[in-house]
Amino acid sequence: EVQLVGSGGDLIQPGGSLRLSCAASGFAFGDYWMHWVRQVPGKGLVWVARIDDTGIIANYSDSVKGRFTISRDNAKNTLYLQMNSLRAEDTALYYCVRSERGSFDFWAQGTLVTVSS
Amino acid sequence: EIVLTQSPATLSLSPGERATLSCRASQSLFRSLAWYQQKPGQPPRLLIHEVSKRATGIPARFSGSGSGTDFTLTISSLEPEDFAIYYCQQRSNWPFGYTFGQGTKLEIK
């Protein structure tokens, strides 16, 4: 069974840093591109970042470029999102997501990041 | 960035009725259009990928269609568990990005 378990969400002050993790199991993690998608509670979905299966190619939305870094450890079946210079507008539920053929086929439960003083 | 506009924002129907949800793109898409269902407190679930292909385990009452800039999700006969929020999503290489529509809330009439 495919499982994605996100963790690391917390209450953090503006300007602070946080690292999210996502543990994958039940599938060949190293064969898939992985993403982070966020959602302000009660609002819509916003794509944040993606990383290719090897961990070499990464892309970001304009709103997080230069502040967030997506990475992965295929030996540990784990995806990461390093979040620096956090802003109030980064407050959201962050989903770790697997993709195939341009769509998002498995989603973690989400981990909540709250940026507030 | 390609913008996806979903309509209506809210759709009020009864179980057994047919639901038709629309997603319009700001420029033509090359079959990279997906639909998701989200229920309160849960992550989205993939229903349809590549415009019309049902994801694993998705009932046959869900179908997707369309081309170019206009796409439709149809639920042929609503079950009680189908009342939720539905999002469309696209991936494009130029301009690069993944975008979601703002969602359609399907509520019980």
PDB file of N, CA, C and O in Angstrom, chain A residues 7-9 17-22 34-38 46-51 58-61 64-65 67-73 78-84 86 90 93-96 111 113:
ATOM      1  N   SER A   7       5.692  15.283   8.059  1.00  0.00           N
ATOM      2  CA  SER A   7       5.944  15.724   9.431  1.00  0.00           C
ATOM      3  C   SER A   7       6.782  16.995   9.405  1.00  0.00           C
ATOM      4  O   SER A   7       7.296  17.390   8.355  1.00  0.00           O
ATOM      5  N   GLY A   8       6.925  17.613  10.576  1.00  0.00           N
ATOM      6  CA  GLY A   8       7.783  18.771  10.713  1.00  0.00           C
ATOM      7  C   GLY A   8       7.064  20.097  10.815  1.00  0.00           C
ATOM      8  O   GLY A   8       7.694  21.123  11.101  1.00  0.00           O
ATOM      9  N   GLY A   9       5.764  20.106  10.598  1.00  0.00           N
ATOM     10  CA  GLY A   9       5.020  21.359  10.702  1.00  0.00           C
ATOM     11  C   GLY A   9       5.041  21.906  12.122  1.00  0.00           C
ATOM     12  O   GLY A   9       5.098  21.143  13.088  1.00  0.00           O
ATOM     13  N   SER A  17      13.077  29.523  10.037  1.00  0.00           N
ATOM     14  CA  SER A  17      13.288  28.391   9.135  1.00  0.00           C
ATOM     15  C   SER A  17      12.643  27.142   9.703  1.00  0.00           C
ATOM     16  O   SER A  17      12.497  26.992  10.924  1.00  0.00           O
ATOM     17  N   LEU A  18      12.295  26.248   8.788  1.00  0.00           N
ATOM     18  CA  LEU A  18      11.644  24.997   9.178  1.00  0.00           C
ATOM     19  C   LEU A  18      11.943  23.971   8.094  1.00  0.00           C
ATOM     20  O   LEU A  18      12.039  24.325   6.911  1.00  0.00           O
ATOM     21  N   ARG A  19      12.110  22.713   8.489  1.00  0.00           N
ATOM     22  CA  ARG A  19      12.279  21.659   7.493  1.00  0.00           C
ATOM     23  C   ARG A  19      11.157  20.642   7.625  1.00  0.00           C
ATOM     24  O   ARG A  19      10.970  20.050   8.702  1.00  0.00           O
ATOM     25  N   LEU A  20      10.443  20.427   6.537  1.00  0.00           N
ATOM     26  CA  LEU A  20       9.415  19.395   6.478  1.00  0.00           C
ATOM     27  C   LEU A  20      10.018  18.116   5.916  1.00  0.00           C
ATOM     28  O   LEU A  20      10.918  18.164   5.078  1.00  0.00           O
ATOM     29  N   SER A  21       9.491  16.996   6.385  1.00  0.00           N
ATOM     30  CA  SER A  21       9.901  15.695   5.877  1.00  0.00           C
ATOM     31  C   SER A  21       8.679  14.910   5.433  1.00  0.00           C
ATOM     32  O   SER A  21       7.556  15.165   5.898  1.00  0.00           O
ATOM     33  N   CYS A  22       8.904  13.955   4.559  1.00  0.00           N
ATOM     34  CA  CYS A  22       7.834  13.085   4.094  1.00  0.00           C
ATOM     35  C   CYS A  22       8.416  11.693   3.884  1.00  0.00           C
ATOM     36  O   CYS A  22       9.269  11.502   3.018  1.00  0.00           O
ATOM     37  N   MET A  34       8.452  13.894  -7.133  1.00  0.00           N
ATOM     38  CA  MET A  34       7.710  14.215  -5.930  1.00  0.00           C
ATOM     39  C   MET A  34       7.518  15.729  -5.823  1.00  0.00           C
ATOM     40  O   MET A  34       8.309  16.513  -6.355  1.00  0.00           O
ATOM     41  N   HIS A  35       6.471  16.122  -5.103  1.00  0.00           N
ATOM     42  CA  HIS A  35       6.085  17.527  -5.027  1.00  0.00           C
ATOM     43  C   HIS A  35       5.666  17.903  -3.612  1.00  0.00           C
ATOM     44  O   HIS A  35       5.318  17.049  -2.808  1.00  0.00           O
ATOM     45  N   TRP A  36       5.635  19.192  -3.381  1.00  0.00           N
ATOM     46  CA  TRP A  36       4.947  19.779  -2.237  1.00  0.00           C
ATOM     47  C   TRP A  36       3.855  20.693  -2.784  1.00  0.00           C
ATOM     48  O   TRP A  36       4.099  21.501  -3.687  1.00  0.00           O
ATOM     49  N   VAL A  37       2.677  20.542  -2.221  1.00  0.00           N
ATOM     50  CA  VAL A  37       1.522  21.376  -2.553  1.00  0.00           C
ATOM     51  C   VAL A  37       0.984  21.916  -1.233  1.00  0.00           C
ATOM     52  O   VAL A  37       0.953  21.191  -0.240  1.00  0.00           O
ATOM     53  N   ARG A  38       0.565  23.168  -1.206  1.00  0.00           N
ATOM     54  CA  ARG A  38       0.060  23.727   0.041  1.00  0.00           C
ATOM     55  C   ARG A  38      -1.363  24.227  -0.096  1.00  0.00           C
ATOM     56  O   ARG A  38      -1.837  24.517  -1.198  1.00  0.00           O
ATOM     57  N   VAL A  46      -2.306  25.055  -3.946  1.00  0.00           N
ATOM     58  CA  VAL A  46      -1.244  25.788  -4.641  1.00  0.00           C
ATOM     59  C   VAL A  46      -0.008  24.904  -4.722  1.00  0.00           C
ATOM     60  O   VAL A  46       0.498  24.441  -3.686  1.00  0.00           O
ATOM     61  N   TRP A  47       0.488  24.686  -5.915  1.00  0.00           N
ATOM     62  CA  TRP A  47       1.718  23.925  -6.107  1.00  0.00           C
ATOM     63  C   TRP A  47       2.914  24.733  -5.619  1.00  0.00           C
ATOM     64  O   TRP A  47       2.994  25.950  -5.890  1.00  0.00           O
ATOM     65  N   VAL A  48       3.853  24.081  -4.913  1.00  0.00           N
ATOM     66  CA  VAL A  48       4.989  24.774  -4.323  1.00  0.00           C
ATOM     67  C   VAL A  48       6.295  24.414  -5.019  1.00  0.00           C
ATOM     68  O   VAL A  48       7.067  25.299  -5.414  1.00  0.00           O
ATOM     69  N   ALA A  49       6.573  23.100  -5.144  1.00  0.00           N
ATOM     70  CA  ALA A  49       7.877  22.692  -5.664  1.00  0.00           C
ATOM     71  C   ALA A  49       7.804  21.254  -6.130  1.00  0.00           C
ATOM     72  O   ALA A  49       6.935  20.489  -5.705  1.00  0.00           O
ATOM     73  N   ARG A  50       8.743  20.884  -7.010  1.00  0.00           N
ATOM     74  CA  ARG A  50       8.846  19.501  -7.444  1.00  0.00           C
ATOM     75  C   ARG A  50      10.318  19.126  -7.567  1.00  0.00           C
ATOM     76  O   ARG A  50      11.188  19.996  -7.746  1.00  0.00           O
ATOM     77  N   ILE A  51      10.589  17.816  -7.511  1.00  0.00           N
ATOM     78  CA  ILE A  51      11.931  17.301  -7.684  1.00  0.00           C
ATOM     79  C   ILE A  51      11.852  16.024  -8.509  1.00  0.00           C
ATOM     80  O   ILE A  51      10.911  15.236  -8.351  1.00  0.00           O
ATOM     81  N   ALA A  58      15.086  20.396  -9.816  1.00  0.00           N
ATOM     82  CA  ALA A  58      14.077  20.940  -8.908  1.00  0.00           C
ATOM     83  C   ALA A  58      13.491  22.210  -9.515  1.00  0.00           C
ATOM     84  O   ALA A  58      14.187  22.979 -10.167  1.00  0.00           O
ATOM     85  N   ASN A  59      12.202  22.397  -9.303  1.00  0.00           N
ATOM     86  CA  ASN A  59      11.513  23.599  -9.772  1.00  0.00           C
ATOM     87  C   ASN A  59      10.636  24.136  -8.663  1.00  0.00           C
ATOM     88  O   ASN A  59      10.157  23.368  -7.824  1.00  0.00           O
ATOM     89  N   TYR A  60      10.414  25.458  -8.705  1.00  0.00           N
ATOM     90  CA  TYR A  60       9.677  26.110  -7.627  1.00  0.00           C
ATOM     91  C   TYR A  60       8.651  27.092  -8.178  1.00  0.00           C
ATOM     92  O   TYR A  60       8.814  27.648  -9.263  1.00  0.00           O
ATOM     93  N   SER A  61       7.614  27.333  -7.397  1.00  0.00           N
ATOM     94  CA  SER A  61       6.705  28.414  -7.724  1.00  0.00           C
ATOM     95  C   SER A  61       7.414  29.740  -7.459  1.00  0.00           C
ATOM     96  O   SER A  61       8.348  29.808  -6.642  1.00  0.00           O
ATOM     97  N   VAL A  64       7.931  31.046  -3.761  1.00  0.00           N
ATOM     98  CA  VAL A  64       8.869  30.460  -2.797  1.00  0.00           C
ATOM     99  C   VAL A  64      10.291  30.372  -3.342  1.00  0.00           C
ATOM    100  O   VAL A  64      11.215  30.017  -2.588  1.00  0.00           O
ATOM    101  N   LYS A  65      10.479  30.699  -4.607  1.00  0.00           N
ATOM    102  CA  LYS A  65      11.796  30.578  -5.227  1.00  0.00           C
ATOM    103  C   LYS A  65      12.811  31.413  -4.473  1.00  0.00           C
ATOM    104  O   LYS A  65      12.576  32.573  -4.131  1.00  0.00           O
ATOM    105  N   ARG A  67      13.759  30.899  -1.442  1.00  0.00           N
ATOM    106  CA  ARG A  67      13.548  30.745  -0.003  1.00  0.00           C
ATOM    107  C   ARG A  67      13.381  29.282   0.400  1.00  0.00           C
ATOM    108  O   ARG A  67      13.782  28.894   1.506  1.00  0.00           O
ATOM    109  N   PHE A  68      12.766  28.490  -0.456  1.00  0.00           N
ATOM    110  CA  PHE A  68      12.512  27.082  -0.164  1.00  0.00           C
ATOM    111  C   PHE A  68      13.426  26.211  -1.014  1.00  0.00           C
ATOM    112  O   PHE A  68      13.755  26.559  -2.158  1.00  0.00           O
ATOM    113  N   THR A  69      13.807  25.051  -0.456  1.00  0.00           N
ATOM    114  CA  THR A  69      14.598  24.073  -1.195  1.00  0.00           C
ATOM    115  C   THR A  69      13.990  22.695  -1.012  1.00  0.00           C
ATOM    116  O   THR A  69      13.830  22.226   0.118  1.00  0.00           O
ATOM    117  N   ILE A  70      13.667  22.059  -2.124  1.00  0.00           N
ATOM    118  CA  ILE A  70      13.161  20.681  -2.095  1.00  0.00           C
ATOM    119  C   ILE A  70      14.335  19.736  -2.330  1.00  0.00           C
ATOM    120  O   ILE A  70      15.225  20.023  -3.134  1.00  0.00           O
ATOM    121  N   SER A  71      14.341  18.630  -1.599  1.00  0.00           N
ATOM    122  CA  SER A  71      15.398  17.633  -1.774  1.00  0.00           C
ATOM    123  C   SER A  71      14.841  16.268  -1.417  1.00  0.00           C
ATOM    124  O   SER A  71      13.718  16.148  -0.918  1.00  0.00           O
ATOM    125  N   ARG A  72      15.630  15.245  -1.680  1.00  0.00           N
ATOM    126  CA  ARG A  72      15.199  13.889  -1.375  1.00  0.00           C
ATOM    127  C   ARG A  72      16.386  13.014  -1.074  1.00  0.00           C
ATOM    128  O   ARG A  72      17.500  13.273  -1.545  1.00  0.00           O
ATOM    129  N   ASP A  73      16.129  11.965  -0.296  1.00  0.00           N
ATOM    130  CA  ASP A  73      17.126  10.933  -0.019  1.00  0.00           C
ATOM    131  C   ASP A  73      16.484   9.613  -0.434  1.00  0.00           C
ATOM    132  O   ASP A  73      15.662   9.068   0.305  1.00  0.00           O
ATOM    133  N   THR A  78      12.763   9.326   1.572  1.00  0.00           N
ATOM    134  CA  THR A  78      12.278  10.523   2.257  1.00  0.00           C
ATOM    135  C   THR A  78      12.429  11.766   1.378  1.00  0.00           C
ATOM    136  O   THR A  78      13.456  11.957   0.732  1.00  0.00           O
ATOM    137  N   LEU A  79      11.388  12.580   1.397  1.00  0.00           N
ATOM    138  CA  LEU A  79      11.348  13.866   0.703  1.00  0.00           C
ATOM    139  C   LEU A  79      11.436  14.973   1.748  1.00  0.00           C
ATOM    140  O   LEU A  79      10.901  14.822   2.854  1.00  0.00           O
ATOM    141  N   TYR A  80      12.085  16.080   1.387  1.00  0.00           N
ATOM    142  CA  TYR A  80      12.245  17.197   2.311  1.00  0.00           C
ATOM    143  C   TYR A  80      11.827  18.504   1.658  1.00  0.00           C
ATOM    144  O   TYR A  80      11.836  18.655   0.440  1.00  0.00           O
ATOM    145  N   LEU A  81      11.478  19.469   2.531  1.00  0.00           N
ATOM    146  CA  LEU A  81      11.283  20.847   2.086  1.00  0.00           C
ATOM    147  C   LEU A  81      11.904  21.752   3.144  1.00  0.00           C
ATOM    148  O   LEU A  81      11.393  21.844   4.261  1.00  0.00           O
ATOM    149  N   GLN A  82      13.028  22.360   2.796  1.00  0.00           N
ATOM    150  CA  GLN A  82      13.672  23.339   3.676  1.00  0.00           C
ATOM    151  C   GLN A  82      13.060  24.694   3.380  1.00  0.00           C
ATOM    152  O   GLN A  82      13.100  25.172   2.245  1.00  0.00           O
ATOM    153  N   MET A  83      12.501  25.305   4.425  1.00  0.00           N
ATOM    154  CA  MET A  83      11.783  26.559   4.271  1.00  0.00           C
ATOM    155  C   MET A  83      12.505  27.642   5.062  1.00  0.00           C
ATOM    156  O   MET A  83      12.598  27.558   6.290  1.00  0.00           O
ATOM    157  N   ASN A  84      13.053  28.630   4.392  1.00  0.00           N
ATOM    158  CA  ASN A  84      13.764  29.736   5.034  1.00  0.00           C
ATOM    159  C   ASN A  84      13.016  31.048   4.818  1.00  0.00           C
ATOM    160  O   ASN A  84      12.148  31.152   3.941  1.00  0.00           O
ATOM    161  N   LEU A  86      10.691  32.564   6.357  1.00  0.00           N
ATOM    162  CA  LEU A  86       9.249  32.319   6.315  1.00  0.00           C
ATOM    163  C   LEU A  86       8.457  33.598   6.547  1.00  0.00           C
ATOM    164  O   LEU A  86       8.854  34.474   7.324  1.00  0.00           O
ATOM    165  N   ASP A  90       3.067  32.198   4.132  1.00  0.00           N
ATOM    166  CA  ASP A  90       3.450  30.795   3.950  1.00  0.00           C
ATOM    167  C   ASP A  90       2.637  29.879   4.867  1.00  0.00           C
ATOM    168  O   ASP A  90       2.765  28.651   4.776  1.00  0.00           O
ATOM    169  N   LEU A  93      -1.360  24.299   5.195  1.00  0.00           N
ATOM    170  CA  LEU A  93      -1.170  22.860   5.325  1.00  0.00           C
ATOM    171  C   LEU A  93      -0.320  22.430   4.130  1.00  0.00           C
ATOM    172  O   LEU A  93      -0.675  22.750   2.987  1.00  0.00           O
ATOM    173  N   TYR A  94       0.789  21.753   4.388  1.00  0.00           N
ATOM    174  CA  TYR A  94       1.698  21.346   3.325  1.00  0.00           C
ATOM    175  C   TYR A  94       1.543  19.843   3.071  1.00  0.00           C
ATOM    176  O   TYR A  94       1.713  19.029   3.978  1.00  0.00           O
ATOM    177  N   TYR A  95       1.245  19.517   1.806  1.00  0.00           N
ATOM    178  CA  TYR A  95       1.083  18.134   1.393  1.00  0.00           C
ATOM    179  C   TYR A  95       2.296  17.667   0.599  1.00  0.00           C
ATOM    180  O   TYR A  95       2.731  18.356  -0.338  1.00  0.00           O
ATOM    181  N   CYS A  96       2.786  16.514   0.953  1.00  0.00           N
ATOM    182  CA  CYS A  96       3.770  15.802   0.151  1.00  0.00           C
ATOM    183  C   CYS A  96       2.960  14.965  -0.853  1.00  0.00           C
ATOM    184  O   CYS A  96       1.997  14.293  -0.456  1.00  0.00           O
ATOM    185  N   THR A 111       0.928  18.481   6.704  1.00  0.00           N
ATOM    186  CA  THR A 111       1.510  18.959   7.955  1.00  0.00           C
ATOM    187  C   THR A 111       1.352  20.475   7.993  1.00  0.00           C
ATOM    188  O   THR A 111       1.591  21.162   6.994  1.00  0.00           O
ATOM    189  N   VAL A 113       1.938  24.295   8.845  1.00  0.00           N
ATOM    190  CA  VAL A 113       2.945  25.313   9.130  1.00  0.00           C
ATOM    191  C   VAL A 113       2.224  26.619   9.429  1.00  0.00           C
ATOM    192  O   VAL A 113       1.430  27.093   8.604  1.00  0.00           O
TER     193      VAL A 113
END
